[in-house]
Structure formats: structure tokens, C-alpha cells
Amino acid sequence: MAKLPDHVPELHVREIHVPGWLGEFRSFLMRGNVVDLAVGVIVGAAFTAIVNSLVKDVFTPVLGLLIGGIDFTNLFITLRGPHLATLADAQKAGAVTINIGLFLNAVIQFVIIGFVIFWVVKAINRLTVKKEAEKPATPPAPPRSEVLLQDILDVLKADAAQKPESAAKV
């Protein structure tokens, strides 16, 4: 290391103390499980957007058509304020409402999303089972008792093979 000129004061830098938990945190983040979880959350968010669009844009209009075009969003009870025809008008007027229709829409959407996810998971499981069936099955290892019996048989055969040789030498 080069020597500093005399007019430059020598700096004394203390070692920076790194807390032990920081290293543990870094190793925790680098574990495969955490990375897998992060990927799962990102894919789950994208999948949620797809399922929500499927429910909102495909299933809900068909369901609305099947039940006669009933729109539950304007089903509400006014607790305080003016009693108006639509929920949007009541909210603009500052009325306090219990939004039964919005709750029913959320329950219907939950049931439809659950139904769609059930069928998607079922299809994925079916594909996974087919892939596993295509793999050649390795035969299971024989039980320990059979292995021991085979070893005993091998020893007896080896002894029997040596006896005629020893009898010929005599």
C-alpha cells in the first residue's frame, strides 16, 4: 500500500458492523422457496385478472340474460338520507345505504370464480397425471428379507461349487 504524503492526515476508518440478521435475511430471500412464492404471487395476480375478466365479461352477462336481465346493483336499503331509485343517485346525494345488491354480486362472482378455478385445476391435474403415466415406471426395490435370502442362496451356491474342488484335491 502506498504511503500518504506527510501533509495528508491518516484516516482511521472503523469496520462497519453488519448485524447478523442481515445475512440471515439475505439467505432467506435467496432460498428457492421464497423465489418460487414470489413467482407464484405474480402468476396468481395475472391469473386473477384473467379469471375476473372471464367472470365479468363472459359469465356474468350470460347469467344476467338467463335470469331475465336482473341487475342487483340497485338493490339497496337507505338508512339515512333521500330514498332515490338508483344506488349511484343515492350515493351522490350522500345517503347512507346498505348495498345488498353489490354484496350479492360479489357472492355470485365468488361462486363463479370458484367454479372456474375448480375446472382449471381439474384440467391441470388431468394433464399432470397423463405426463406421469407416460414415464416408464421403475420397479420397486425388493423387500429386505428377499435381499437377505438371495444373499444366503448365493453363499450356499458358492459353498456347493467349492466342495467338489476340495474333494478332488484330497
Tab-separated table of N, CA and C in Angstrom:
chain	number	residue	atom	x	y	z
A	1	MET	N	0.848	-1.169	0.000
A	1	MET	CA	0.000	0.000	0.000
A	1	MET	C	0.896	1.236	0.000
A	2	ALA	N	0.513	2.230	-0.785
A	2	ALA	CA	1.344	3.429	-0.926
A	2	ALA	C	1.254	4.285	0.324
A	3	LYS	N	2.355	4.914	0.659
A	3	LYS	CA	2.405	5.797	1.830
A	3	LYS	C	1.866	7.156	1.441
A	4	LEU	N	1.006	7.715	2.310
A	4	LEU	CA	0.447	9.040	2.064
A	4	LEU	C	1.490	10.112	2.348
A	5	PRO	N	1.410	11.246	1.632
A	5	PRO	CA	2.326	12.359	1.951
A	5	PRO	C	2.113	12.827	3.386
A	6	ASP	N	3.137	13.507	3.935
A	6	ASP	CA	3.081	13.941	5.329
A	6	ASP	C	1.968	14.940	5.601
A	7	HIS	N	1.599	15.754	4.629
A	7	HIS	CA	0.592	16.787	4.887
A	7	HIS	C	-0.849	16.231	4.848
A	8	VAL	N	-1.025	14.965	4.455
A	8	VAL	CA	-2.358	14.358	4.413
A	8	VAL	C	-2.543	13.554	5.694
A	9	PRO	N	-3.565	13.904	6.483
A	9	PRO	CA	-3.771	13.159	7.734
A	9	PRO	C	-4.255	11.741	7.430
A	10	GLU	N	-3.836	10.844	8.282
A	10	GLU	CA	-4.236	9.448	8.112
A	10	GLU	C	-5.646	9.279	8.660
A	11	LEU	N	-6.457	8.643	7.881
A	11	LEU	CA	-7.851	8.418	8.286
A	11	LEU	C	-7.961	7.055	8.956
A	12	HIS	N	-8.664	7.036	10.035
A	12	HIS	CA	-8.918	5.774	10.724
A	12	HIS	C	-10.383	5.419	10.530
A	13	VAL	N	-10.606	4.441	9.708
A	13	VAL	CA	-11.975	4.017	9.418
A	13	VAL	C	-12.253	2.749	10.222
A	14	ARG	N	-13.296	2.846	11.021
A	14	ARG	CA	-13.689	1.674	11.788
A	14	ARG	C	-14.384	0.677	10.858
A	15	GLU	N	-14.294	-0.581	11.220
A	15	GLU	CA	-15.001	-1.586	10.448
A	15	GLU	C	-16.503	-1.379	10.637
A	16	ILE	N	-17.209	-1.550	9.556
A	16	ILE	CA	-18.663	-1.394	9.613
A	16	ILE	C	-19.243	-2.686	10.166
A	17	HIS	N	-20.029	-2.542	11.207
A	17	HIS	CA	-20.651	-3.708	11.836
A	17	HIS	C	-21.941	-4.046	11.086
A	18	VAL	N	-21.986	-5.247	10.553
A	18	VAL	CA	-23.178	-5.725	9.859
A	18	VAL	C	-23.925	-6.642	10.813
A	19	PRO	N	-25.191	-6.317	11.100
A	19	PRO	CA	-25.954	-7.173	12.015
A	19	PRO	C	-26.084	-8.588	11.459
A	20	GLY	N	-26.101	-9.552	12.345
A	20	GLY	CA	-26.208	-10.945	11.943
A	20	GLY	C	-27.504	-11.261	11.226
A	21	TRP	N	-28.570	-10.596	11.622
A	21	TRP	CA	-29.856	-10.876	10.996
A	21	TRP	C	-29.877	-10.474	9.531
A	22	LEU	N	-29.002	-9.531	9.138
A	22	LEU	CA	-28.983	-9.089	7.745
A	22	LEU	C	-28.512	-10.225	6.832
A	23	GLY	N	-27.505	-10.959	7.263
A	23	GLY	CA	-27.050	-12.112	6.492
A	23	GLY	C	-28.108	-13.196	6.422
A	24	GLU	N	-28.778	-13.414	7.552
A	24	GLU	CA	-29.851	-14.405	7.568
A	24	GLU	C	-30.986	-14.002	6.629
A	25	PHE	N	-31.302	-12.706	6.628
A	25	PHE	CA	-32.367	-12.204	5.753
A	25	PHE	C	-31.993	-12.398	4.286
A	26	ARG	N	-30.727	-12.120	3.946
A	26	ARG	CA	-30.278	-12.288	2.575
A	26	ARG	C	-30.367	-13.762	2.160
A	27	SER	N	-29.932	-14.675	3.025
A	27	SER	CA	-30.008	-16.090	2.682
A	27	SER	C	-31.466	-16.558	2.614
A	28	PHE	N	-32.330	-15.969	3.435
A	28	PHE	CA	-33.760	-16.290	3.383
A	28	PHE	C	-34.351	-15.897	2.031
A	29	LEU	N	-33.980	-14.703	1.551
A	29	LEU	CA	-34.513	-14.233	0.275
A	29	LEU	C	-33.988	-15.050	-0.896
A	30	MET	N	-32.801	-15.585	-0.763
A	30	MET	CA	-32.206	-16.336	-1.863
A	30	MET	C	-32.617	-17.803	-1.885
A	31	ARG	N	-33.352	-18.237	-0.888
A	31	ARG	CA	-33.820	-19.614	-0.883
A	31	ARG	C	-34.779	-19.833	-2.028
A	32	GLY	N	-34.839	-21.030	-2.517
A	32	GLY	CA	-35.726	-21.349	-3.630
A	32	GLY	C	-37.185	-21.171	-3.286
A	33	ASN	N	-37.564	-21.456	-2.037
A	33	ASN	CA	-38.977	-21.363	-1.664
A	33	ASN	C	-39.503	-19.942	-1.790
A	34	VAL	N	-38.704	-18.969	-1.390
A	34	VAL	CA	-39.161	-17.581	-1.441
A	34	VAL	C	-39.284	-17.117	-2.888
A	35	VAL	N	-38.323	-17.505	-3.710
A	35	VAL	CA	-38.381	-17.143	-5.123
A	35	VAL	C	-39.586	-17.812	-5.774
A	36	ASP	N	-39.817	-19.079	-5.457
A	36	ASP	CA	-40.986	-19.775	-6.000
A	36	ASP	C	-42.282	-19.094	-5.558
A	37	LEU	N	-42.320	-18.670	-4.308
A	37	LEU	CA	-43.508	-17.985	-3.799
A	37	LEU	C	-43.726	-16.663	-4.535
A	38	ALA	N	-42.657	-15.922	-4.769
A	38	ALA	CA	-42.778	-14.649	-5.485
A	38	ALA	C	-43.303	-14.878	-6.902
A	39	VAL	N	-42.769	-15.887	-7.571
A	39	VAL	CA	-43.250	-16.196	-8.922
A	39	VAL	C	-44.720	-16.607	-8.861
A	40	GLY	N	-45.084	-17.402	-7.853
A	40	GLY	CA	-46.469	-17.826	-7.702
A	40	GLY	C	-47.421	-16.649	-7.490
A	41	VAL	N	-46.990	-15.673	-6.707
A	41	VAL	CA	-47.834	-14.498	-6.465
A	41	VAL	C	-48.019	-13.703	-7.756
A	42	ILE	N	-46.955	-13.543	-8.521
A	42	ILE	CA	-47.045	-12.780	-9.775
A	42	ILE	C	-47.941	-13.500	-10.772
A	43	VAL	N	-47.728	-14.806	-10.915
A	43	VAL	CA	-48.570	-15.577	-11.832
A	43	VAL	C	-50.012	-15.590	-11.324
A	44	GLY	N	-50.188	-15.689	-10.015
A	44	GLY	CA	-51.531	-15.665	-9.441
A	44	GLY	C	-52.263	-14.360	-9.710
A	45	ALA	N	-51.534	-13.245	-9.636
A	45	ALA	CA	-52.156	-11.947	-9.932
A	45	ALA	C	-52.593	-11.876	-11.392
A	46	ALA	N	-51.737	-12.371	-12.287
A	46	ALA	CA	-52.110	-12.370	-13.704
A	46	ALA	C	-53.295	-13.308	-13.942
A	47	PHE	N	-53.278	-14.467	-13.287
A	47	PHE	CA	-54.369	-15.418	-13.435
A	47	PHE	C	-55.671	-14.835	-12.878
A	48	THR	N	-55.572	-14.087	-11.779
A	48	THR	CA	-56.751	-13.443	-11.199
A	48	THR	C	-57.372	-12.464	-12.186
A	49	ALA	N	-56.533	-11.705	-12.885
A	49	ALA	CA	-57.051	-10.762	-13.882
A	49	ALA	C	-57.788	-11.507	-14.995
A	50	ILE	N	-57.234	-12.639	-15.419
A	50	ILE	CA	-57.883	-13.419	-16.477
A	50	ILE	C	-59.219	-13.977	-15.995
A	51	VAL	N	-59.230	-14.535	-14.790
A	51	VAL	CA	-60.461	-15.116	-14.261
A	51	VAL	C	-61.508	-14.031	-14.020
A	52	ASN	N	-61.089	-12.887	-13.491
A	52	ASN	CA	-62.041	-11.788	-13.276
A	52	ASN	C	-62.651	-11.333	-14.597
A	53	SER	N	-61.843	-11.244	-15.643
A	53	SER	CA	-62.365	-10.863	-16.953
A	53	SER	C	-63.327	-11.923	-17.480
A	54	LEU	N	-62.970	-13.189	-17.287
A	54	LEU	CA	-63.849	-14.271	-17.729
A	54	LEU	C	-65.202	-14.183	-17.028
A	55	VAL	N	-65.173	-13.943	-15.728
A	55	VAL	CA	-66.423	-13.848	-14.962
A	55	VAL	C	-67.210	-12.603	-15.359
A	56	LYS	N	-66.531	-11.460	-15.378
A	56	LYS	CA	-67.219	-10.186	-15.631
A	56	LYS	C	-67.695	-10.057	-17.075
A	57	ASP	N	-66.852	-10.467	-18.018
A	57	ASP	CA	-67.151	-10.211	-19.420
A	57	ASP	C	-67.837	-11.372	-20.146
A	58	VAL	N	-67.764	-12.583	-19.588
A	58	VAL	CA	-68.358	-13.729	-20.272
A	58	VAL	C	-69.514	-14.322	-19.463
A	59	PHE	N	-69.217	-14.751	-18.222
A	59	PHE	CA	-70.234	-15.470	-17.458
A	59	PHE	C	-71.336	-14.570	-16.909
A	60	THR	N	-70.989	-13.412	-16.372
A	60	THR	CA	-71.997	-12.549	-15.764
A	60	THR	C	-73.037	-12.079	-16.779
A	61	PRO	N	-72.661	-11.645	-17.997
A	61	PRO	CA	-73.712	-11.284	-18.957
A	61	PRO	C	-74.624	-12.458	-19.322
A	62	VAL	N	-74.046	-13.644	-19.465
A	62	VAL	CA	-74.865	-14.814	-19.782
A	62	VAL	C	-75.794	-15.121	-18.608
A	63	LEU	N	-75.273	-15.058	-17.390
A	63	LEU	CA	-76.102	-15.297	-16.209
A	63	LEU	C	-77.204	-14.242	-16.104
A	64	GLY	N	-76.869	-12.997	-16.371
A	64	GLY	CA	-77.883	-11.938	-16.347
A	64	GLY	C	-78.967	-12.168	-17.376
A	65	LEU	N	-78.582	-12.659	-18.554
A	65	LEU	CA	-79.558	-12.955	-19.603
A	65	LEU	C	-80.455	-14.117	-19.192
A	66	LEU	N	-79.869	-15.131	-18.545
A	66	LEU	CA	-80.640	-16.299	-18.124
A	66	LEU	C	-81.643	-15.976	-17.023
A	67	ILE	N	-81.305	-15.043	-16.127
A	67	ILE	CA	-82.236	-14.722	-15.036
A	67	ILE	C	-83.094	-13.501	-15.353
A	68	GLY	N	-83.184	-13.149	-16.613
A	68	GLY	CA	-84.105	-12.099	-17.029
A	68	GLY	C	-83.534	-10.697	-16.954
A	69	GLY	N	-82.238	-10.542	-16.996
A	69	GLY	CA	-81.620	-9.221	-17.012
A	69	GLY	C	-81.691	-8.496	-15.682
A	70	ILE	N	-81.843	-9.234	-14.594
A	70	ILE	CA	-81.915	-8.609	-13.268
A	70	ILE	C	-80.543	-8.062	-12.904
A	71	ASP	N	-80.522	-6.796	-12.512
A	71	ASP	CA	-79.279	-6.164	-12.082
A	71	ASP	C	-79.396	-5.903	-10.590
A	72	PHE	N	-78.547	-6.597	-9.822
A	72	PHE	CA	-78.627	-6.485	-8.367
A	72	PHE	C	-77.978	-5.212	-7.838
A	73	THR	N	-77.262	-4.467	-8.662
A	73	THR	CA	-76.518	-3.314	-8.142
A	73	THR	C	-77.440	-2.249	-7.553
A	74	ASN	N	-78.642	-2.170	-8.018
A	74	ASN	CA	-79.563	-1.154	-7.489
A	74	ASN	C	-80.492	-1.701	-6.413
A	75	LEU	N	-80.100	-2.820	-5.819
A	75	LEU	CA	-80.848	-3.369	-4.695
A	75	LEU	C	-80.142	-2.908	-3.422
A	76	PHE	N	-80.763	-1.938	-2.735
A	76	PHE	CA	-80.135	-1.360	-1.548
A	76	PHE	C	-81.205	-0.854	-0.599
A	77	ILE	N	-80.780	-0.654	0.659
A	77	ILE	CA	-81.677	-0.115	1.684
A	77	ILE	C	-81.081	1.204	2.144
A	78	THR	N	-81.888	2.247	2.141
A	78	THR	CA	-81.425	3.556	2.585
A	78	THR	C	-81.657	3.681	4.084
A	79	LEU	N	-80.574	3.918	4.827
A	79	LEU	CA	-80.684	4.083	6.273
A	79	LEU	C	-80.948	5.541	6.645
A	80	ARG	N	-80.263	6.437	5.969
A	80	ARG	CA	-80.428	7.862	6.266
A	80	ARG	C	-80.200	8.632	4.978
A	81	GLY	N	-81.036	9.586	4.720
A	81	GLY	CA	-80.916	10.401	3.527
A	81	GLY	C	-82.094	10.185	2.600
A	82	PRO	N	-82.027	10.769	1.417
A	82	PRO	CA	-83.150	10.659	0.478
A	82	PRO	C	-83.262	9.251	-0.106
A	83	HIS	N	-84.488	8.793	-0.317
A	83	HIS	CA	-84.747	7.493	-0.932
A	83	HIS	C	-84.847	7.708	-2.432
A	84	LEU	N	-83.785	7.294	-3.154
A	84	LEU	CA	-83.739	7.500	-4.602
A	84	LEU	C	-83.806	6.157	-5.321
A	85	ALA	N	-83.986	6.210	-6.651
A	85	ALA	CA	-84.209	4.989	-7.435
A	85	ALA	C	-82.938	4.167	-7.642
A	86	THR	N	-81.806	4.830	-7.802
A	86	THR	CA	-80.583	4.079	-8.072
A	86	THR	C	-79.567	4.304	-6.958
A	87	LEU	N	-78.668	3.351	-6.821
A	87	LEU	CA	-77.625	3.444	-5.810
A	87	LEU	C	-76.681	4.611	-6.105
A	88	ALA	N	-76.356	4.805	-7.364
A	88	ALA	CA	-75.456	5.907	-7.730
A	88	ALA	C	-76.061	7.252	-7.341
A	89	ASP	N	-77.369	7.433	-7.586
A	89	ASP	CA	-78.032	8.692	-7.212
A	89	ASP	C	-78.046	8.870	-5.699
A	90	ALA	N	-78.309	7.780	-4.967
A	90	ALA	CA	-78.350	7.856	-3.502
A	90	ALA	C	-76.962	8.196	-2.948
A	91	GLN	N	-75.918	7.610	-3.512
A	91	GLN	CA	-74.569	7.908	-3.039
A	91	GLN	C	-74.166	9.337	-3.369
A	92	LYS	N	-74.587	9.846	-4.541
A	92	LYS	CA	-74.301	11.244	-4.895
A	92	LYS	C	-74.986	12.198	-3.931
A	93	ALA	N	-76.174	11.821	-3.469
A	93	ALA	CA	-76.931	12.666	-2.549
A	93	ALA	C	-76.419	12.543	-1.118
A	94	GLY	N	-75.467	11.617	-0.884
A	94	GLY	CA	-74.893	11.460	0.452
A	94	GLY	C	-75.694	10.569	1.366
A	95	ALA	N	-76.549	9.734	0.816
A	95	ALA	CA	-77.358	8.828	1.627
A	95	ALA	C	-76.490	7.697	2.170
A	96	VAL	N	-76.852	7.234	3.369
A	96	VAL	CA	-76.190	6.082	3.975
A	96	VAL	C	-77.011	4.861	3.573
A	97	THR	N	-76.350	3.892	2.901
A	97	THR	CA	-77.082	2.754	2.361
A	97	THR	C	-76.437	1.427	2.745
A	98	ILE	N	-77.260	0.402	2.790
A	98	ILE	CA	-76.774	-0.974	2.885
A	98	ILE	C	-76.904	-1.530	1.474
A	99	ASN	N	-75.772	-1.889	0.880
A	99	ASN	CA	-75.732	-2.270	-0.528
A	99	ASN	C	-75.869	-3.793	-0.685
A	100	ILE	N	-77.073	-4.269	-0.552
A	100	ILE	CA	-77.348	-5.697	-0.638
A	100	ILE	C	-77.025	-6.224	-2.032
A	101	GLY	N	-77.360	-5.481	-3.051
A	101	GLY	CA	-77.127	-5.915	-4.426
A	101	GLY	C	-75.651	-6.082	-4.746
A	102	LEU	N	-74.816	-5.156	-4.283
A	102	LEU	CA	-73.374	-5.273	-4.523
A	102	LEU	C	-72.813	-6.501	-3.802
A	103	PHE	N	-73.334	-6.758	-2.598
A	103	PHE	CA	-72.910	-7.952	-1.870
A	103	PHE	C	-73.319	-9.217	-2.621
A	104	LEU	N	-74.547	-9.256	-3.115
A	104	LEU	CA	-74.995	-10.423	-3.883
A	104	LEU	C	-74.148	-10.613	-5.137
A	105	ASN	N	-73.810	-9.519	-5.822
A	105	ASN	CA	-72.943	-9.612	-6.998
A	105	ASN	C	-71.582	-10.191	-6.621
A	106	ALA	N	-71.042	-9.774	-5.471
A	106	ALA	CA	-69.744	-10.279	-5.025
A	106	ALA	C	-69.834	-11.768	-4.702
A	107	VAL	N	-70.943	-12.196	-4.067
A	107	VAL	CA	-71.113	-13.620	-3.754
A	107	VAL	C	-71.242	-14.436	-5.036
A	108	ILE	N	-72.024	-13.947	-5.985
A	108	ILE	CA	-72.183	-14.655	-7.266
A	108	ILE	C	-70.847	-14.728	-7.995
A	109	GLN	N	-70.101	-13.647	-7.990
A	109	GLN	CA	-68.796	-13.630	-8.641
A	109	GLN	C	-67.845	-14.617	-7.958
A	110	PHE	N	-67.887	-14.684	-6.631
A	110	PHE	CA	-67.046	-15.632	-5.894
A	110	PHE	C	-67.381	-17.067	-6.275
A	111	VAL	N	-68.663	-17.394	-6.347
A	111	VAL	CA	-69.073	-18.755	-6.692
A	111	VAL	C	-68.623	-19.092	-8.116
A	112	ILE	N	-68.787	-18.160	-9.034
A	112	ILE	CA	-68.384	-18.409	-10.420
A	112	ILE	C	-66.866	-18.570	-10.512
A	113	ILE	N	-66.114	-17.727	-9.824
A	113	ILE	CA	-64.649	-17.832	-9.835
A	113	ILE	C	-64.222	-19.167	-9.232
A	114	GLY	N	-64.841	-19.560	-8.133
A	114	GLY	CA	-64.529	-20.856	-7.534
A	114	GLY	C	-64.804	-22.000	-8.491
A	115	PHE	N	-65.919	-21.927	-9.218
A	115	PHE	CA	-66.281	-22.951	-10.183
A	115	PHE	C	-65.262	-23.008	-11.320
A	116	VAL	N	-64.864	-21.859	-11.833
A	116	VAL	CA	-63.882	-21.801	-12.932
A	116	VAL	C	-62.534	-22.336	-12.462
A	117	ILE	N	-62.096	-21.936	-11.291
A	117	ILE	CA	-60.802	-22.402	-10.782
A	117	ILE	C	-60.841	-23.906	-10.545
A	118	PHE	N	-61.970	-24.417	-10.056
A	118	PHE	CA	-62.115	-25.865	-9.868
A	118	PHE	C	-61.863	-26.610	-11.175
A	119	TRP	N	-62.487	-26.145	-12.269
A	119	TRP	CA	-62.329	-26.826	-13.546
A	119	TRP	C	-60.928	-26.644	-14.128
A	120	VAL	N	-60.325	-25.491	-13.906
A	120	VAL	CA	-58.954	-25.282	-14.392
A	120	VAL	C	-57.991	-26.203	-13.653
A	121	VAL	N	-58.118	-26.287	-12.331
A	121	VAL	CA	-57.243	-27.168	-11.546
A	121	VAL	C	-57.477	-28.623	-11.925
A	122	LYS	N	-58.734	-28.991	-12.161
A	122	LYS	CA	-59.039	-30.358	-12.571
A	122	LYS	C	-58.381	-30.681	-13.907
A	123	ALA	N	-58.413	-29.745	-14.850
A	123	ALA	CA	-57.776	-29.964	-16.157
A	123	ALA	C	-56.261	-30.059	-16.015
A	124	ILE	N	-55.670	-29.225	-15.177
A	124	ILE	CA	-54.220	-29.271	-14.958
A	124	ILE	C	-53.830	-30.591	-14.319
A	125	ASN	N	-54.605	-31.044	-13.350
A	125	ASN	CA	-54.322	-32.334	-12.710
A	125	ASN	C	-54.426	-33.482	-13.705
A	126	ARG	N	-55.381	-33.420	-14.601
A	126	ARG	CA	-55.532	-34.467	-15.609
A	126	ARG	C	-54.314	-34.492	-16.520
A	127	LEU	N	-53.808	-33.320	-16.914
A	127	LEU	CA	-52.604	-33.266	-17.746
A	127	LEU	C	-51.396	-33.798	-16.991
A	128	THR	N	-51.296	-33.470	-15.714
A	128	THR	CA	-50.172	-33.928	-14.900
A	128	THR	C	-50.199	-35.442	-14.760
A	129	VAL	N	-51.369	-36.025	-14.569
A	129	VAL	CA	-51.491	-37.477	-14.432
A	129	VAL	C	-51.085	-38.150	-15.735
A	130	LYS	N	-51.471	-37.587	-16.883
A	130	LYS	CA	-51.099	-38.169	-18.167
A	130	LYS	C	-49.583	-38.143	-18.355
A	131	LYS	N	-48.935	-37.066	-17.979
A	131	LYS	CA	-47.480	-36.978	-18.107
A	131	LYS	C	-46.803	-38.004	-17.212
A	132	GLU	N	-47.310	-38.193	-16.006
A	132	GLU	CA	-46.733	-39.176	-15.099
A	132	GLU	C	-46.961	-40.592	-15.623
A	133	ALA	N	-48.089	-40.841	-16.278
A	133	ALA	CA	-48.377	-42.165	-16.815
A	133	ALA	C	-47.455	-42.487	-17.987
A	134	GLU	N	-47.012	-41.466	-18.728
A	134	GLU	CA	-46.130	-41.680	-19.863
A	134	GLU	C	-44.725	-42.094	-19.430
A	135	LYS	N	-44.298	-41.712	-18.253
A	135	LYS	CA	-42.968	-42.058	-17.774
A	135	LYS	C	-42.915	-43.554	-17.479
A	136	PRO	N	-41.812	-44.218	-17.879
A	136	PRO	CA	-41.717	-45.642	-17.537
A	136	PRO	C	-41.530	-45.811	-16.034
A	137	ALA	N	-42.284	-46.734	-15.492
A	137	ALA	CA	-42.230	-46.947	-14.047
A	137	ALA	C	-41.025	-47.816	-13.718
A	138	THR	N	-40.247	-47.405	-12.738
A	138	THR	CA	-39.129	-48.216	-12.282
A	138	THR	C	-39.663	-49.222	-11.278
A	139	PRO	N	-39.204	-50.457	-11.370
A	139	PRO	CA	-39.726	-51.451	-10.430
A	139	PRO	C	-39.284	-51.115	-9.014
A	140	PRO	N	-40.127	-51.374	-8.050
A	140	PRO	CA	-39.756	-51.063	-6.667
A	140	PRO	C	-38.660	-52.010	-6.188
A	141	ALA	N	-37.876	-51.543	-5.262
A	141	ALA	CA	-36.808	-52.364	-4.697
A	141	ALA	C	-37.428	-53.530	-3.930
A	142	PRO	N	-36.789	-54.702	-4.001
A	142	PRO	CA	-37.349	-55.847	-3.273
A	142	PRO	C	-37.237	-55.631	-1.771
A	143	PRO	N	-38.096	-56.280	-1.007
A	143	PRO	CA	-38.032	-56.136	0.449
A	143	PRO	C	-36.689	-56.650	0.980
A	144	ARG	N	-36.305	-56.184	2.131
A	144	ARG	CA	-35.008	-56.533	2.723
A	144	ARG	C	-34.892	-58.030	2.972
A	145	SER	N	-35.984	-58.656	3.353
A	145	SER	CA	-35.942	-60.102	3.614
A	145	SER	C	-35.596	-60.879	2.348
A	146	GLU	N	-36.129	-60.456	1.208
A	146	GLU	CA	-35.801	-61.134	-0.043
A	146	GLU	C	-34.335	-60.927	-0.418
A	147	VAL	N	-33.813	-59.747	-0.171
A	147	VAL	CA	-32.402	-59.475	-0.450
A	147	VAL	C	-31.521	-60.367	0.413
A	148	LEU	N	-31.849	-60.496	1.698
A	148	LEU	CA	-31.073	-61.354	2.593
A	148	LEU	C	-31.152	-62.820	2.174
A	149	LEU	N	-32.347	-63.268	1.803
A	149	LEU	CA	-32.495	-64.649	1.347
A	149	LEU	C	-31.681	-64.907	0.078
A	150	GLN	N	-31.664	-63.937	-0.821
A	150	GLN	CA	-30.868	-64.078	-2.048
A	150	GLN	C	-29.374	-64.148	-1.711
A	151	ASP	N	-28.911	-63.344	-0.740
A	151	ASP	CA	-27.505	-63.391	-0.321
A	151	ASP	C	-27.159	-64.759	0.266
A	152	ILE	N	-28.053	-65.311	1.082
A	152	ILE	CA	-27.819	-66.632	1.677
A	152	ILE	C	-27.748	-67.694	0.575
A	153	LEU	N	-28.647	-67.598	-0.398
A	153	LEU	CA	-28.648	-68.542	-1.508
A	153	LEU	C	-27.346	-68.457	-2.298
A	154	ASP	N	-26.863	-67.252	-2.528
A	154	ASP	CA	-25.599	-67.063	-3.252
A	154	ASP	C	-24.432	-67.680	-2.484
A	155	VAL	N	-24.410	-67.519	-1.165
A	155	VAL	CA	-23.337	-68.094	-0.340
A	155	VAL	C	-23.396	-69.614	-0.392
A	156	LEU	N	-24.604	-70.184	-0.297
A	156	LEU	CA	-24.751	-71.641	-0.364
A	156	LEU	C	-24.306	-72.186	-1.727
A	157	LYS	N	-24.645	-71.495	-2.786
A	157	LYS	CA	-24.226	-71.928	-4.125
A	157	LYS	C	-22.698	-71.873	-4.248
A	158	ALA	N	-22.102	-70.822	-3.685
A	158	ALA	CA	-20.637	-70.698	-3.740
A	158	ALA	C	-19.984	-71.817	-2.945
A	159	ASP	N	-20.538	-72.165	-1.788
A	159	ASP	CA	-20.009	-73.271	-0.986
A	159	ASP	C	-20.143	-74.593	-1.734
A	160	ALA	N	-21.279	-74.806	-2.372
A	160	ALA	CA	-21.510	-76.046	-3.111
A	160	ALA	C	-20.556	-76.151	-4.294
A	161	ALA	N	-20.247	-75.030	-4.904
A	161	ALA	CA	-19.311	-75.043	-6.040
A	161	ALA	C	-17.896	-75.331	-5.573
A	162	GLN	N	-17.512	-74.956	-4.374
A	162	GLN	CA	-16.157	-75.176	-3.853
A	162	GLN	C	-15.978	-76.589	-3.316
A	163	LYS	N	-16.975	-77.265	-2.855
A	163	LYS	CA	-16.861	-78.593	-2.244
A	163	LYS	C	-16.338	-79.632	-3.237
A	164	PRO	N	-16.854	-79.692	-4.460
A	164	PRO	CA	-16.297	-80.691	-5.370
A	164	PRO	C	-14.819	-80.454	-5.652
A	165	GLU	N	-14.364	-79.207	-5.678
A	165	GLU	CA	-12.954	-78.921	-5.913
A	165	GLU	C	-12.103	-79.442	-4.757
A	166	SER	N	-12.548	-79.212	-3.520
A	166	SER	CA	-11.783	-79.658	-2.353
A	166	SER	C	-11.759	-81.187	-2.263
A	167	ALA	N	-12.847	-81.857	-2.710
A	167	ALA	CA	-12.885	-83.320	-2.689
A	167	ALA	C	-11.931	-83.886	-3.732
A	168	ALA	N	-11.753	-83.210	-4.852
A	168	ALA	CA	-10.846	-83.676	-5.904
A	168	ALA	C	-9.401	-83.548	-5.483
A	169	LYS	N	-9.065	-82.580	-4.643
A	169	LYS	CA	-7.701	-82.339	-4.202
A	169	LYS	C	-7.258	-83.398	-3.206
A	170	VAL	N	-8.136	-84.009	-2.494
A	170	VAL	CA	-7.787	-84.989	-1.448
A	170	VAL	C	-7.357	-86.265	-2.013
